[in-house]
mmCIF file with all atom_site columns, C-alpha atoms in Angstrom:
data_model
loop_
_atom_site.group_PDB
_atom_site.id
_atom_site.type_symbol
_atom_site.label_atom_id
_atom_site.label_alt_id
_atom_site.label_comp_id
_atom_site.label_asym_id
_atom_site.label_entity_id
_atom_site.label_seq_id
_atom_site.pdbx_PDB_ins_code
_atom_site.Cartn_x
_atom_site.Cartn_y
_atom_site.Cartn_z
_atom_site.occupancy
_atom_site.B_iso_or_equiv
_atom_site.pdbx_formal_charge
_atom_site.auth_seq_id
_atom_site.auth_comp_id
_atom_site.auth_asym_id
_atom_site.auth_atom_id
_atom_site.pdbx_PDB_model_num
ATOM 1   C CA . GLY S 1 1   ? 78.226  104.825 104.921 1.00 0.00 ? 29  GLY S CA 1
ATOM 2   C CA . ALA S 1 2   ? 80.070  105.658 108.106 1.00 0.00 ? 30  ALA S CA 1
ATOM 3   C CA . GLY S 1 3   ? 82.839  107.712 106.558 1.00 0.00 ? 31  GLY S CA 1
ATOM 4   C CA . VAL S 1 4   ? 84.046  109.130 103.425 1.00 0.00 ? 32  VAL S CA 1
ATOM 5   C CA . SER S 1 5   ? 84.280  106.781 100.803 1.00 0.00 ? 33  SER S CA 1
ATOM 6   C CA . GLN S 1 6   ? 86.397  107.337 97.469  1.00 0.00 ? 34  GLN S CA 1
ATOM 7   C CA . SER S 1 7   ? 86.949  105.178 94.478  1.00 0.00 ? 35  SER S CA 1
ATOM 8   C CA . PRO S 1 8   ? 89.096  103.990 92.915  1.00 0.00 ? 36  PRO S CA 1
ATOM 9   C CA . SER S 1 9   ? 91.477  103.414 95.447  1.00 0.00 ? 37  SER S CA 1
ATOM 10  C CA . ASN S 1 10  ? 94.144  102.970 92.781  1.00 0.00 ? 38  ASN S CA 1
ATOM 11  C CA . LYS S 1 11  ? 94.084  104.133 88.999  1.00 0.00 ? 39  LYS S CA 1
ATOM 12  C CA . VAL S 1 12  ? 97.067  103.668 86.469  1.00 0.00 ? 40  VAL S CA 1
ATOM 13  C CA . THR S 1 13  ? 96.516  105.441 83.377  1.00 0.00 ? 41  THR S CA 1
ATOM 14  C CA . GLU S 1 14  ? 97.970  106.177 80.305  1.00 0.00 ? 42  GLU S CA 1
ATOM 15  C CA . LYS S 1 15  ? 99.358  109.800 79.502  1.00 0.00 ? 43  LYS S CA 1
ATOM 16  C CA . GLY S 1 16  ? 96.658  111.837 77.731  1.00 0.00 ? 44  GLY S CA 1
ATOM 17  C CA . LYS S 1 17  ? 93.623  109.729 78.894  1.00 0.00 ? 45  LYS S CA 1
ATOM 18  C CA . ASP S 1 18  ? 90.968  111.248 80.832  1.00 0.00 ? 46  ASP S CA 1
ATOM 19  C CA . VAL S 1 19  ? 90.067  109.941 84.524  1.00 0.00 ? 47  VAL S CA 1
ATOM 20  C CA . GLU S 1 20  ? 87.480  110.185 86.603  1.00 0.00 ? 48  GLU S CA 1
ATOM 21  C CA . LEU S 1 21  ? 87.656  110.157 90.707  1.00 0.00 ? 49  LEU S CA 1
ATOM 22  C CA . ARG S 1 22  ? 84.485  109.688 92.806  1.00 0.00 ? 50  ARG S CA 1
ATOM 23  C CA . CYS S 1 23  ? 83.880  110.672 96.241  1.00 0.00 ? 51  CYS S CA 1
ATOM 24  C CA . ASP S 1 24  ? 80.781  110.094 98.424  1.00 0.00 ? 52  ASP S CA 1
ATOM 25  C CA . PRO S 1 25  ? 80.665  112.097 101.290 1.00 0.00 ? 53  PRO S CA 1
ATOM 26  C CA . ILE S 1 26  ? 79.141  111.642 104.738 1.00 0.00 ? 54  ILE S CA 1
ATOM 27  C CA . SER S 1 27  ? 75.470  111.715 104.542 1.00 0.00 ? 55  SER S CA 1
ATOM 28  C CA . GLY S 1 28  ? 74.334  115.492 105.648 1.00 0.00 ? 56  GLY S CA 1
ATOM 29  C CA . HIS S 1 29  ? 77.489  116.902 105.266 1.00 0.00 ? 57  HIS S CA 1
ATOM 30  C CA . THR S 1 30  ? 77.294  120.168 103.251 1.00 0.00 ? 58  THR S CA 1
ATOM 31  C CA . ALA S 1 31  ? 80.733  120.940 102.686 1.00 0.00 ? 59  ALA S CA 1
ATOM 32  C CA . LEU S 1 32  ? 83.126  118.839 100.325 1.00 0.00 ? 60  LEU S CA 1
ATOM 33  C CA . TYR S 1 33  ? 86.604  119.643 99.567  1.00 0.00 ? 61  TYR S CA 1
ATOM 34  C CA . TRP S 1 34  ? 89.141  118.002 97.092  1.00 0.00 ? 62  TRP S CA 1
ATOM 35  C CA . TYR S 1 35  ? 92.770  118.000 97.789  1.00 0.00 ? 63  TYR S CA 1
ATOM 36  C CA . ARG S 1 36  ? 95.653  116.517 95.854  1.00 0.00 ? 64  ARG S CA 1
ATOM 37  C CA . GLN S 1 37  ? 99.113  115.157 97.784  1.00 0.00 ? 65  GLN S CA 1
ATOM 38  C CA . SER S 1 38  ? 102.054 114.642 96.101  1.00 0.00 ? 66  SER S CA 1
ATOM 39  C CA . LEU S 1 39  ? 104.817 112.069 97.627  1.00 0.00 ? 67  LEU S CA 1
ATOM 40  C CA . GLY S 1 40  ? 106.077 113.502 100.815 1.00 0.00 ? 68  GLY S CA 1
ATOM 41  C CA . GLN S 1 41  ? 104.144 117.087 100.580 1.00 0.00 ? 69  GLN S CA 1
ATOM 42  C CA . GLY S 1 42  ? 101.280 118.475 102.367 1.00 0.00 ? 70  GLY S CA 1
ATOM 43  C CA . LEU S 1 43  ? 97.876  118.760 100.945 1.00 0.00 ? 71  LEU S CA 1
ATOM 44  C CA . GLU S 1 44  ? 97.150  121.079 97.905  1.00 0.00 ? 72  GLU S CA 1
ATOM 45  C CA . PHE S 1 45  ? 93.598  122.479 97.831  1.00 0.00 ? 73  PHE S CA 1
ATOM 46  C CA . LEU S 1 46  ? 92.016  121.981 94.636  1.00 0.00 ? 74  LEU S CA 1
ATOM 47  C CA . ILE S 1 47  ? 88.024  123.028 94.862  1.00 0.00 ? 75  ILE S CA 1
ATOM 48  C CA . TYR S 1 48  ? 85.672  123.294 97.615  1.00 0.00 ? 76  TYR S CA 1
ATOM 49  C CA . PHE S 1 49  ? 81.810  122.895 97.359  1.00 0.00 ? 77  PHE S CA 1
ATOM 50  C CA . GLN S 1 50  ? 79.340  124.357 100.173 1.00 0.00 ? 78  GLN S CA 1
ATOM 51  C CA . GLY S 1 51  ? 75.590  123.650 99.864  1.00 0.00 ? 79  GLY S CA 1
ATOM 52  C CA . ASN S 1 52  ? 74.006  125.012 96.700  1.00 0.00 ? 80  ASN S CA 1
ATOM 53  C CA . SER S 1 53  ? 76.772  127.930 96.313  1.00 0.00 ? 81  SER S CA 1
ATOM 54  C CA . ALA S 1 54  ? 78.811  128.258 93.480  1.00 0.00 ? 82  ALA S CA 1
ATOM 55  C CA . PRO S 1 55  ? 81.900  126.188 94.135  1.00 0.00 ? 83  PRO S CA 1
ATOM 56  C CA . ASP S 1 56  ? 85.601  127.405 94.881  1.00 0.00 ? 84  ASP S CA 1
ATOM 57  C CA . LYS S 1 57  ? 87.452  126.486 91.888  1.00 0.00 ? 85  LYS S CA 1
ATOM 58  C CA . SER S 1 58  ? 90.366  128.552 92.874  1.00 0.00 ? 86  SER S CA 1
ATOM 59  C CA . GLY S 1 59  ? 92.813  125.754 93.540  1.00 0.00 ? 87  GLY S CA 1
ATOM 60  C CA . LEU S 1 60  ? 92.460  123.995 90.207  1.00 0.00 ? 88  LEU S CA 1
ATOM 61  C CA . PRO S 1 61  ? 95.853  123.755 88.538  1.00 0.00 ? 89  PRO S CA 1
ATOM 62  C CA . SER S 1 62  ? 94.811  124.073 84.983  1.00 0.00 ? 90  SER S CA 1
ATOM 63  C CA . ASP S 1 63  ? 91.677  123.725 82.907  1.00 0.00 ? 91  ASP S CA 1
ATOM 64  C CA . ARG S 1 64  ? 92.109  120.097 82.337  1.00 0.00 ? 92  ARG S CA 1
ATOM 65  C CA . PHE S 1 65  ? 90.721  119.628 85.752  1.00 0.00 ? 93  PHE S CA 1
ATOM 66  C CA . SER S 1 66  ? 86.967  119.911 86.650  1.00 0.00 ? 94  SER S CA 1
ATOM 67  C CA . ALA S 1 67  ? 84.573  118.642 89.468  1.00 0.00 ? 95  ALA S CA 1
ATOM 68  C CA . GLU S 1 68  ? 80.957  118.548 90.140  1.00 0.00 ? 96  GLU S CA 1
ATOM 69  C CA . ARG S 1 69  ? 78.683  117.834 92.966  1.00 0.00 ? 97  ARG S CA 1
ATOM 70  C CA . THR S 1 70  ? 75.523  116.233 92.023  1.00 0.00 ? 98  THR S CA 1
ATOM 71  C CA . GLY S 1 71  ? 72.356  116.655 94.323  1.00 0.00 ? 99  GLY S CA 1
ATOM 72  C CA . GLY S 1 72  ? 74.707  118.331 96.857  1.00 0.00 ? 100 GLY S CA 1
ATOM 73  C CA . SER S 1 73  ? 76.095  114.811 97.713  1.00 0.00 ? 101 SER S CA 1
ATOM 74  C CA . VAL S 1 74  ? 78.494  112.601 95.409  1.00 0.00 ? 102 VAL S CA 1
ATOM 75  C CA . SER S 1 75  ? 81.153  114.304 93.824  1.00 0.00 ? 103 SER S CA 1
ATOM 76  C CA . THR S 1 76  ? 83.485  113.654 90.760  1.00 0.00 ? 104 THR S CA 1
ATOM 77  C CA . LEU S 1 77  ? 86.611  115.048 89.818  1.00 0.00 ? 105 LEU S CA 1
ATOM 78  C CA . THR S 1 78  ? 87.621  114.561 86.098  1.00 0.00 ? 106 THR S CA 1
ATOM 79  C CA . ILE S 1 79  ? 91.188  115.063 84.906  1.00 0.00 ? 107 ILE S CA 1
ATOM 80  C CA . GLN S 1 80  ? 91.240  115.145 81.137  1.00 0.00 ? 108 GLN S CA 1
ATOM 81  C CA . ARG S 1 81  ? 94.524  114.683 78.931  1.00 0.00 ? 109 ARG S CA 1
ATOM 82  C CA . THR S 1 82  ? 96.350  113.581 82.002  1.00 0.00 ? 110 THR S CA 1
ATOM 83  C CA . GLN S 1 83  ? 99.898  114.207 82.383  1.00 0.00 ? 111 GLN S CA 1
ATOM 84  C CA . GLN S 1 84  ? 102.490 112.455 84.149  1.00 0.00 ? 112 GLN S CA 1
ATOM 85  C CA . GLU S 1 85  ? 102.783 115.500 86.919  1.00 0.00 ? 113 GLU S CA 1
ATOM 86  C CA . ASP S 1 86  ? 99.100  114.732 87.719  1.00 0.00 ? 114 ASP S CA 1
ATOM 87  C CA . SER S 1 87  ? 100.470 111.550 89.482  1.00 0.00 ? 115 SER S CA 1
ATOM 88  C CA . ALA S 1 88  ? 99.382  112.208 93.299  1.00 0.00 ? 116 ALA S CA 1
ATOM 89  C CA . VAL S 1 89  ? 96.814  110.958 95.909  1.00 0.00 ? 117 VAL S CA 1
ATOM 90  C CA . TYR S 1 90  ? 93.751  112.892 95.801  1.00 0.00 ? 118 TYR S CA 1
ATOM 91  C CA . LEU S 1 91  ? 91.828  113.168 98.776  1.00 0.00 ? 119 LEU S CA 1
ATOM 92  C CA . CYS S 1 92  ? 88.237  114.214 99.244  1.00 0.00 ? 120 CYS S CA 1
ATOM 93  C CA . ALA S 1 93  ? 87.064  115.519 102.685 1.00 0.00 ? 121 ALA S CA 1
ATOM 94  C CA . SER S 1 94  ? 83.401  116.738 104.020 1.00 0.00 ? 122 SER S CA 1
ATOM 95  C CA . SER S 1 95  ? 82.458  118.565 106.755 1.00 0.00 ? 123 SER S CA 1
ATOM 96  C CA . PRO S 1 96  ? 79.010  119.239 108.643 1.00 0.00 ? 124 PRO S CA 1
ATOM 97  C CA . GLN S 1 97  ? 79.344  123.088 107.649 1.00 0.00 ? 125 GLN S CA 1
ATOM 98  C CA . GLY S 1 98  ? 81.160  125.312 105.639 1.00 0.00 ? 126 GLY S CA 1
ATOM 99  C CA . GLY S 1 99  ? 83.496  127.219 108.117 1.00 0.00 ? 127 GLY S CA 1
ATOM 100 C CA . ASP S 1 100 ? 87.267  126.109 108.415 1.00 0.00 ? 128 ASP S CA 1
ATOM 101 C CA . ASN S 1 101 ? 87.130  125.811 111.793 1.00 0.00 ? 129 ASN S CA 1
ATOM 102 C CA . THR S 1 102 ? 85.184  122.696 111.738 1.00 0.00 ? 130 THR S CA 1
ATOM 103 C CA . GLU S 1 103 ? 86.383  118.811 111.595 1.00 0.00 ? 131 GLU S CA 1
ATOM 104 C CA . ALA S 1 104 ? 86.974  117.808 108.268 1.00 0.00 ? 132 ALA S CA 1
ATOM 105 C CA . PHE S 1 105 ? 86.412  113.947 107.601 1.00 0.00 ? 133 PHE S CA 1
ATOM 106 C CA . PHE S 1 106 ? 88.664  112.461 105.137 1.00 0.00 ? 134 PHE S CA 1
ATOM 107 C CA . GLY S 1 107 ? 88.548  109.769 102.700 1.00 0.00 ? 135 GLY S CA 1
ATOM 108 C CA . GLN S 1 108 ? 91.320  107.366 101.952 1.00 0.00 ? 136 GLN S CA 1
ATOM 109 C CA . GLY S 1 109 ? 92.339  108.954 98.780  1.00 0.00 ? 137 GLY S CA 1
ATOM 110 C CA . THR S 1 110 ? 92.507  107.852 95.273  1.00 0.00 ? 138 THR S CA 1
ATOM 111 C CA . ARG S 1 111 ? 96.097  107.003 94.119  1.00 0.00 ? 139 ARG S CA 1
ATOM 112 C CA . LEU S 1 112 ? 96.542  108.269 90.689  1.00 0.00 ? 140 LEU S CA 1
ATOM 113 C CA . THR S 1 113 ? 99.508  107.137 88.609  1.00 0.00 ? 141 THR S CA 1
ATOM 114 C CA . VAL S 1 114 ? 99.849  108.317 84.820  1.00 0.00 ? 142 VAL S CA 1
ATOM 115 C CA . VAL S 1 115 ? 102.260 106.326 83.111  1.00 0.00 ? 143 VAL S CA 1
ATOM 116 C CA . LEU D 2 1   ? 95.740  133.505 104.748 1.00 0.00 ? 6   LEU D CA 1
ATOM 117 C CA . ALA D 2 2   ? 97.859  132.775 107.753 1.00 0.00 ? 7   ALA D CA 1
ATOM 118 C CA . LYS D 2 3   ? 100.758 130.329 107.377 1.00 0.00 ? 8   LYS D CA 1
ATOM 119 C CA . THR D 2 4   ? 102.450 128.051 109.539 1.00 0.00 ? 9   THR D CA 1
ATOM 120 C CA . THR D 2 5   ? 106.119 126.945 110.519 1.00 0.00 ? 10  THR D CA 1
ATOM 121 C CA . GLN D 2 6   ? 106.529 123.394 112.426 1.00 0.00 ? 11  GLN D CA 1
ATOM 122 C CA . PRO D 2 7   ? 109.521 121.203 112.849 1.00 0.00 ? 12  PRO D CA 1
ATOM 123 C CA . ILE D 2 8   ? 110.029 118.707 109.885 1.00 0.00 ? 13  ILE D CA 1
ATOM 124 C CA . SER D 2 9   ? 110.889 115.790 111.922 1.00 0.00 ? 14  SER D CA 1
ATOM 125 C CA . MET D 2 10  ? 110.899 114.615 115.699 1.00 0.00 ? 15  MET D CA 1
ATOM 126 C CA . ASP D 2 11  ? 111.934 111.430 117.340 1.00 0.00 ? 16  ASP D CA 1
ATOM 127 C CA . SER D 2 12  ? 110.630 110.183 120.453 1.00 0.00 ? 17  SER D CA 1
ATOM 128 C CA . TYR D 2 13  ? 110.309 106.857 122.777 1.00 0.00 ? 18  TYR D CA 1
ATOM 129 C CA . GLU D 2 14  ? 107.256 105.017 123.874 1.00 0.00 ? 19  GLU D CA 1
ATOM 130 C CA . GLY D 2 15  ? 105.902 106.380 126.964 1.00 0.00 ? 20  GLY D CA 1
ATOM 131 C CA . GLN D 2 16  ? 107.060 109.820 126.551 1.00 0.00 ? 21  GLN D CA 1
ATOM 132 C CA . GLU D 2 17  ? 105.336 112.815 126.145 1.00 0.00 ? 22  GLU D CA 1
ATOM 133 C CA . VAL D 2 18  ? 105.715 114.498 123.119 1.00 0.00 ? 23  VAL D CA 1
ATOM 134 C CA . ASN D 2 19  ? 105.163 118.305 122.256 1.00 0.00 ? 24  ASN D CA 1
ATOM 135 C CA . ILE D 2 20  ? 104.975 119.650 118.861 1.00 0.00 ? 25  ILE D CA 1
ATOM 136 C CA . THR D 2 21  ? 105.170 123.570 118.467 1.00 0.00 ? 26  THR D CA 1
ATOM 137 C CA . CYS D 2 22  ? 103.613 125.239 115.566 1.00 0.00 ? 27  CYS D CA 1
ATOM 138 C CA . SER D 2 23  ? 104.646 129.157 114.672 1.00 0.00 ? 28  SER D CA 1
ATOM 139 C CA . HIS D 2 24  ? 101.600 131.096 113.135 1.00 0.00 ? 29  HIS D CA 1
ATOM 140 C CA . ASN D 2 25  ? 102.582 134.668 113.278 1.00 0.00 ? 30  ASN D CA 1
ATOM 141 C CA . ASN D 2 26  ? 100.060 136.048 111.025 1.00 0.00 ? 31  ASN D CA 1
ATOM 142 C CA . ILE D 2 27  ? 96.996  134.390 112.503 1.00 0.00 ? 32  ILE D CA 1
ATOM 143 C CA . ALA D 2 28  ? 93.908  136.588 112.122 1.00 0.00 ? 33  ALA D CA 1
ATOM 144 C CA . THR D 2 29  ? 91.418  137.388 115.000 1.00 0.00 ? 34  THR D CA 1
ATOM 145 C CA . ASN D 2 30  ? 88.726  134.972 113.379 1.00 0.00 ? 35  ASN D CA 1
ATOM 146 C CA . ASP D 2 31  ? 91.320  131.829 112.786 1.00 0.00 ? 36  ASP D CA 1
ATOM 147 C CA . TYR D 2 32  ? 91.091  128.536 114.791 1.00 0.00 ? 37  TYR D CA 1
ATOM 148 C CA . ILE D 2 33  ? 94.256  126.461 115.334 1.00 0.00 ? 38  ILE D CA 1
ATOM 149 C CA . THR D 2 34  ? 93.676  122.839 114.193 1.00 0.00 ? 39  THR D CA 1
ATOM 150 C CA . TRP D 2 35  ? 95.888  119.854 114.384 1.00 0.00 ? 40  TRP D CA 1
ATOM 151 C CA . TYR D 2 36  ? 95.494  116.692 111.938 1.00 0.00 ? 41  TYR D CA 1
ATOM 152 C CA . GLN D 2 37  ? 97.219  113.378 112.004 1.00 0.00 ? 42  GLN D CA 1
ATOM 153 C CA . GLN D 2 38  ? 98.062  111.586 108.680 1.00 0.00 ? 43  GLN D CA 1
ATOM 154 C CA . PHE D 2 39  ? 99.239  107.768 108.451 1.00 0.00 ? 44  PHE D CA 1
ATOM 155 C CA . PRO D 2 40  ? 100.838 106.489 105.367 1.00 0.00 ? 45  PRO D CA 1
ATOM 156 C CA . SER D 2 41  ? 98.309  105.610 102.832 1.00 0.00 ? 46  SER D CA 1
ATOM 157 C CA . GLN D 2 42  ? 95.548  107.194 104.755 1.00 0.00 ? 47  GLN D CA 1
ATOM 158 C CA . GLY D 2 43  ? 93.748  110.420 104.643 1.00 0.00 ? 48  GLY D CA 1
ATOM 159 C CA . PRO D 2 44  ? 94.466  113.109 107.602 1.00 0.00 ? 49  PRO D CA 1
ATOM 160 C CA . ARG D 2 45  ? 92.419  112.726 110.739 1.00 0.00 ? 50  ARG D CA 1
ATOM 161 C CA . PHE D 2 46  ? 91.300  115.476 112.944 1.00 0.00 ? 51  PHE D CA 1
ATOM 162 C CA . ILE D 2 47  ? 92.890  115.525 116.620 1.00 0.00 ? 52  ILE D CA 1
ATOM 163 C CA . ILE D 2 48  ? 92.201  118.770 118.014 1.00 0.00 ? 53  ILE D CA 1
ATOM 164 C CA . GLN D 2 49  ? 91.190  122.144 117.696 1.00 0.00 ? 54  GLN D CA 1
ATOM 165 C CA . GLY D 2 50  ? 91.561  125.657 119.764 1.00 0.00 ? 55  GLY D CA 1
ATOM 166 C CA . TYR D 2 51  ? 91.002  129.310 119.674 1.00 0.00 ? 56  TYR D CA 1
ATOM 167 C CA . LYS D 2 52  ? 92.935  130.157 122.803 1.00 0.00 ? 57  LYS D CA 1
ATOM 168 C CA . THR D 2 53  ? 94.184  128.809 126.246 1.00 0.00 ? 58  THR D CA 1
ATOM 169 C CA . LYS D 2 54  ? 94.058  125.195 126.527 1.00 0.00 ? 59  LYS D CA 1
ATOM 170 C CA . VAL D 2 55  ? 92.090  122.447 125.188 1.00 0.00 ? 60  VAL D CA 1
ATOM 171 C CA . THR D 2 56  ? 92.155  118.881 126.030 1.00 0.00 ? 61  THR D CA 1
ATOM 172 C CA . ASN D 2 57  ? 90.398  115.653 124.586 1.00 0.00 ? 62  ASN D CA 1
ATOM 173 C CA . GLU D 2 58  ? 90.948  112.312 124.818 1.00 0.00 ? 63  GLU D CA 1
ATOM 174 C CA . VAL D 2 59  ? 94.022  111.901 122.658 1.00 0.00 ? 64  VAL D CA 1
ATOM 175 C CA . ALA D 2 60  ? 95.807  115.211 122.909 1.00 0.00 ? 65  ALA D CA 1
ATOM 176 C CA . SER D 2 61  ? 96.148  118.712 124.347 1.00 0.00 ? 66  SER D CA 1
ATOM 177 C CA . LEU D 2 62  ? 96.469  121.905 122.695 1.00 0.00 ? 67  LEU D CA 1
ATOM 178 C CA . PHE D 2 63  ? 98.440  124.916 124.273 1.00 0.00 ? 68  PHE D CA 1
ATOM 179 C CA . ILE D 2 64  ? 98.119  128.263 123.012 1.00 0.00 ? 69  ILE D CA 1
ATOM 180 C CA . PRO D 2 65  ? 99.507  131.709 124.338 1.00 0.00 ? 70  PRO D CA 1
ATOM 181 C CA . ALA D 2 66  ? 97.729  134.671 124.900 1.00 0.00 ? 71  ALA D CA 1
ATOM 182 C CA . ASP D 2 67  ? 99.082  136.003 121.772 1.00 0.00 ? 72  ASP D CA 1
ATOM 183 C CA . ARG D 2 68  ? 97.924  133.029 119.791 1.00 0.00 ? 73  ARG D CA 1
ATOM 184 C CA . LYS D 2 69  ? 101.246 133.348 117.611 1.00 0.00 ? 74  LYS D CA 1
ATOM 185 C CA . SER D 2 70  ? 102.148 129.660 118.189 1.00 0.00 ? 75  SER D CA 1
ATOM 186 C CA . SER D 2 71  ? 100.671 126.816 119.692 1.00 0.00 ? 76  SER D CA 1
ATOM 187 C CA . THR D 2 72  ? 101.779 123.355 120.842 1.00 0.00 ? 77  THR D CA 1
ATOM 188 C CA . LEU D 2 73  ? 100.335 120.089 120.438 1.00 0.00 ? 78  LEU D CA 1
ATOM 189 C CA . SER D 2 74  ? 100.809 117.820 123.240 1.00 0.00 ? 79  SER D CA 1
ATOM 190 C CA . LEU D 2 75  ? 100.664 113.824 123.101 1.00 0.00 ? 80  LEU D CA 1
ATOM 191 C CA . PRO D 2 76  ? 100.804 112.124 126.389 1.00 0.00 ? 81  PRO D CA 1
ATOM 192 C CA . ARG D 2 77  ? 102.769 108.860 126.628 1.00 0.00 ? 82  ARG D CA 1
ATOM 193 C CA . VAL D 2 78  ? 103.235 108.127 123.050 1.00 0.00 ? 83  VAL D CA 1
ATOM 194 C CA . SER D 2 79  ? 103.164 104.609 121.491 1.00 0.00 ? 84  SER D CA 1
ATOM 195 C CA . LEU D 2 80  ? 104.718 103.391 118.295 1.00 0.00 ? 85  LEU D CA 1
ATOM 196 C CA . SER D 2 81  ? 101.245 103.532 116.862 1.00 0.00 ? 86  SER D CA 1
ATOM 197 C CA . ASP D 2 82  ? 101.486 107.516 117.073 1.00 0.00 ? 87  ASP D CA 1
ATOM 198 C CA . THR D 2 83  ? 104.331 107.431 114.578 1.00 0.00 ? 88  THR D CA 1
ATOM 199 C CA . ALA D 2 84  ? 102.578 109.605 111.823 1.00 0.00 ? 89  ALA D CA 1
ATOM 200 C CA . VAL D 2 85  ? 102.652 113.084 110.039 1.00 0.00 ? 90  VAL D CA 1
ATOM 201 C CA . TYR D 2 86  ? 101.034 115.932 112.299 1.00 0.00 ? 91  TYR D CA 1
ATOM 202 C CA . TYR D 2 87  ? 99.745  119.030 110.492 1.00 0.00 ? 92  TYR D CA 1
ATOM 203 C CA . CYS D 2 88  ? 99.116  122.376 112.160 1.00 0.00 ? 93  CYS D CA 1
ATOM 204 C CA . LEU D 2 89  ? 96.592  124.320 110.407 1.00 0.00 ? 94  LEU D CA 1
ATOM 205 C CA . VAL D 2 90  ? 95.098  127.723 111.062 1.00 0.00 ? 95  VAL D CA 1
ATOM 206 C CA . GLY D 2 91  ? 92.150  129.078 109.534 1.00 0.00 ? 96  GLY D CA 1
ATOM 207 C CA . GLY D 2 92  ? 88.601  130.862 110.382 1.00 0.00 ? 97  GLY D CA 1
ATOM 208 C CA . TYR D 2 93  ? 85.094  130.948 109.078 1.00 0.00 ? 98  TYR D CA 1
ATOM 209 C CA . ASN D 2 94  ? 84.700  134.218 107.121 1.00 0.00 ? 99  ASN D CA 1
ATOM 210 C CA . ALA D 2 95  ? 81.009  134.824 106.335 1.00 0.00 ? 100 ALA D CA 1
ATOM 211 C CA . GLY D 2 96  ? 80.312  134.945 102.294 1.00 0.00 ? 101 GLY D CA 1
ATOM 212 C CA . ASN D 2 97  ? 84.116  134.239 101.795 1.00 0.00 ? 102 ASN D CA 1
ATOM 213 C CA . ASN D 2 98  ? 85.025  130.572 101.813 1.00 0.00 ? 103 ASN D CA 1
ATOM 214 C CA . ARG D 2 99  ? 88.472  130.031 103.019 1.00 0.00 ? 104 ARG D CA 1
ATOM 215 C CA . LYS D 2 100 ? 90.843  127.166 102.298 1.00 0.00 ? 105 LYS D CA 1
ATOM 216 C CA . LEU D 2 101 ? 93.336  125.894 104.748 1.00 0.00 ? 106 LEU D CA 1
ATOM 217 C CA . ILE D 2 102 ? 97.037  126.020 103.795 1.00 0.00 ? 107 ILE D CA 1
ATOM 218 C CA . TRP D 2 103 ? 98.596  122.806 104.588 1.00 0.00 ? 108 TRP D CA 1
ATOM 219 C CA . GLY D 2 104 ? 102.402 122.535 105.260 1.00 0.00 ? 109 GLY D CA 1
ATOM 220 C CA . LEU D 2 105 ? 104.649 119.756 105.115 1.00 0.00 ? 110 LEU D CA 1
ATOM 221 C CA . GLY D 2 106 ? 103.648 118.708 108.580 1.00 0.00 ? 111 GLY D CA 1
ATOM 222 C CA . THR D 2 107 ? 106.010 117.363 111.368 1.00 0.00 ? 112 THR D CA 1
ATOM 223 C CA . SER D 2 108 ? 106.986 113.643 110.730 1.00 0.00 ? 113 SER D CA 1
ATOM 224 C CA . LEU D 2 109 ? 107.206 111.946 114.190 1.00 0.00 ? 114 LEU D CA 1
ATOM 225 C CA . ALA D 2 110 ? 108.959 108.760 114.915 1.00 0.00 ? 115 ALA D CA 1
ATOM 226 C CA . VAL D 2 111 ? 108.256 106.990 118.198 1.00 0.00 ? 116 VAL D CA 1
ATOM 227 C CA . ASN D 2 112 ? 110.920 104.294 118.843 1.00 0.00 ? 117 ASN D CA 1
ATOM 228 C CA . PRO D 2 113 ? 110.780 101.358 120.928 1.00 0.00 ? 118 PRO D CA 1
#
């Protein structure tokens, strides 16, 4: 596709359930980021993939959060045993190379609501 | 990691030039300065990036003084569609050590008719 695609666009889940969020980056982009944005707040870094290197997981808030990137392309963010404080918009971005001084292209995000 | 400070909100009118200044006193030698725009219910969108002096593209200009401790995003002749949140970020490529940008609250710009 032309841009970063995320699915689903909206997800409502019950507290305690697991959820999976998907990101399709722009073809050929080696770097992929996941962020979380709570209402009225800036973006909070979660995890970063760059090529075949080990991911930078330093932003994951707890061990309930995990992410993988298969074949250097599609990425899935998994949240286990969801809590109400997990409610936020989860944004994925990709960029052509790994340096932070390159433009990142963002998807529309997945709005997660935990009830 | 460098942190930035920018006004929480600004108001303007259609057709005016808007300047949003960002402070980044602890900017590192290899840090670039990047501005993003975010509309409600959308992901951020890249506007402009620079290292020093002045950068101009089709939508904005970025002014960076010699000490690089601040930067100013200039939007010429804004329209209602420029109403958005604008984020100032600093970061740079550090070989072998992936760095993550720190996103603040941004500046919420309201353009009035």
